[in-house]
Amino acid sequence: MKTLTNVIDLKMYINGEWVDALSGQTHDVINPANGEVIAKAPLGDVEDAVRAIEVARQSFDSGEWADTPPVQRASYLNAIADKLEERADEFALLETLNQGKPIKESEIDVADAVACFRYYAGMITKPDGQTYHVADPMQAMVVREPVGVCSLIVPWNFPLLMSVWKIAPALAAGNTIVYKPSEVTPVSAMKLFEIIDEVGIPKGVANMVMGPGPTVGNELAESHLVDKVSFTGGTVTGRSIMKAATGNIKNISLELGGKSPNIIFADADLETALDYTLMAIFFNQGEVCSAGSRLLIEDKIHDQFVERLIERAKKIVVGSGHSPETEMGPLVSQAHMEKVLKYIEIGKEEGARIVLGGNRLMNNGLDKGFFMEPTIFVDGTPDMRIVQEEIFGPVLVVQKFSNEKEAIELANNTKYGLAAGVFTQDAAKGLRVIKKLRAGITWLNNYGPTYNEAPWGGYKQSGIGRGLGTFGLDEYTEIKQININLQVEPVGWYKN
Ligand code: NAD
């Protein structure tokens, strides 16, 4: 098992320089597997955010980055991808150290991050824009241009990957950025900016600040020098970012929370459904925005499916993410673990029945970390908070349905609309149900895969806009209409 010996001294990156918070203050960054301090991070404040925003504004207004030919911007992104790939093991190690997730999951995140840089490097050099046939003698066309200064704010559950999903398309499109990682997981962020620095992206184009959301994050959302805010995080925070962004009518993208249904029909291939159901809720400790945290099972197979699910979930190996045997790591922080444990108490009080887990794990040397048992509730009903609210941990709530219509009604019955899974061997039924689900990402006979090529985002209170794919690049561009007069002569509208 690999660990770090030295506490990492983190810095912010502004105008191509490594800097501390202006106040000089720092805070501890914790390894959730054992509670030890792994890094000291700058405790930035509004003044640090202002400094970074001013730099990004000046840089954008100079035109240097937007005017850099796309092929050259692409070569910077490819160089970042190459260096990230060379250091993949180190990044995976650090991600697990800071976030807790099993090392094999961190390795997937790093590989996906590499691929995301390459994907947008490729896309930005491809033809885009459109021409329109309008009345002679005019010719209309559309070109895409960068939005300007973009604030990019990300959460702690996939610290590297969520950052790259924003940084890669924003830079590819020619924007300048001020990026803020979560204060809980800033380690891989700084390492990524080491690479951004090494490849020689012009100073001032990519800036990184650290610090609390309500101060640093709020300034990034509120500042009139910022043109766009792209946020991934909780729905409550998303709402306050939306309000903060109104002052100068910012362009906004919001990737928010979820309480996604995973629907199992009696005619499903049950072994496949079981496998994906486990991944849907226990991957990344259940700290996944699109987690299938509500399991809807057709009544005919309910008891049998739950029994098999318990058998399988019981065997999940919980432990330090650095151990290759580990299948589920610790929750990201003590505060977050306590929040999840509180939801378990709420569920019991509401009358749901625990059939597996429900406790913090303290045995076998896990007492210093924030480990929890995989947990399953049955008898969930739509009025319960554990059915309606995002718990964001390894806690599955099972509901029963008796027909297609009821499955759809239950599935749509929350304020969220991020993702949904459907398991059935009747393809027509599967597609029929999916078409009725109010969710932005859906899976038929699988649950969870994400692709750089395909759009990511939610309906309802799960967000606004789409990341990834061509849609992800669109989020970082403005559309300009250009009308060209092919016969240059006075129009003659006014007589004199
Ligand atoms: P969070 O909303 O608490 O924090 C996210 C980021 O916002 C952090 O960097 C934080 O410092 C910052 N922030 C907090 N308050 C702010 C404010 N008032 N103004 C500006 N910035 C502020 O979320 P979290 O606890 O870090 O992450 C978990 C949440 O993220 C879950 O709800 C999860 O569903 C969501 N998430 C969504 C997606 C998606 O793609 N839809 C992906 C990952 C995570």
PDB file of C-alpha atoms in Angstrom, residues 57 147-149 220-230 241-253 478:
ATOM      1  CA  ARG A  57     -10.236  39.651 -17.373  1.00  0.00           C
ATOM      2  CA  VAL A 147     -17.816  33.624 -23.824  1.00  0.00           C
ATOM      3  CA  GLY A 148     -15.002  35.466 -22.024  1.00  0.00           C
ATOM      4  CA  VAL A 149     -13.913  35.052 -18.413  1.00  0.00           C
ATOM      5  CA  LEU A 220     -16.565  34.062  -8.668  1.00  0.00           C
ATOM      6  CA  ALA A 221     -20.322  33.871  -9.215  1.00  0.00           C
ATOM      7  CA  GLU A 222     -21.028  37.539  -8.471  1.00  0.00           C
ATOM      8  CA  SER A 223     -18.182  39.562  -9.988  1.00  0.00           C
ATOM      9  CA  HIS A 224     -19.167  41.799 -12.883  1.00  0.00           C
ATOM     10  CA  LEU A 225     -15.807  41.080 -14.491  1.00  0.00           C
ATOM     11  CA  VAL A 226     -16.870  37.468 -15.032  1.00  0.00           C
ATOM     12  CA  ASP A 227     -18.952  36.541 -18.103  1.00  0.00           C
ATOM     13  CA  LYS A 228     -19.882  32.993 -17.210  1.00  0.00           C
ATOM     14  CA  VAL A 229     -20.127  30.749 -14.201  1.00  0.00           C
ATOM     15  CA  SER A 230     -20.059  26.997 -14.626  1.00  0.00           C
ATOM     16  CA  ILE A 241     -24.930  30.865  -7.449  1.00  0.00           C
ATOM     17  CA  MET A 242     -27.823  31.586  -9.788  1.00  0.00           C
ATOM     18  CA  LYS A 243     -28.862  34.534  -7.596  1.00  0.00           C
ATOM     19  CA  ALA A 244     -25.288  35.843  -7.332  1.00  0.00           C
ATOM     20  CA  ALA A 245     -24.942  35.652 -11.122  1.00  0.00           C
ATOM     21  CA  THR A 246     -27.930  37.894 -11.862  1.00  0.00           C
ATOM     22  CA  GLY A 247     -26.086  41.246 -11.395  1.00  0.00           C
ATOM     23  CA  ASN A 248     -24.529  41.214 -14.848  1.00  0.00           C
ATOM     24  CA  ILE A 249     -26.813  38.500 -16.308  1.00  0.00           C
ATOM     25  CA  LYS A 250     -24.073  35.899 -16.493  1.00  0.00           C
ATOM     26  CA  ASN A 251     -24.196  32.932 -18.759  1.00  0.00           C
ATOM     27  CA  ILE A 252     -24.618  29.982 -16.356  1.00  0.00           C
ATOM     28  CA  SER A 253     -24.251  26.217 -16.452  1.00  0.00           C
ATOM     29  CA  GLU A 478     -21.300  32.608 -27.715  1.00  0.00           C
TER      30      GLU A 478
END
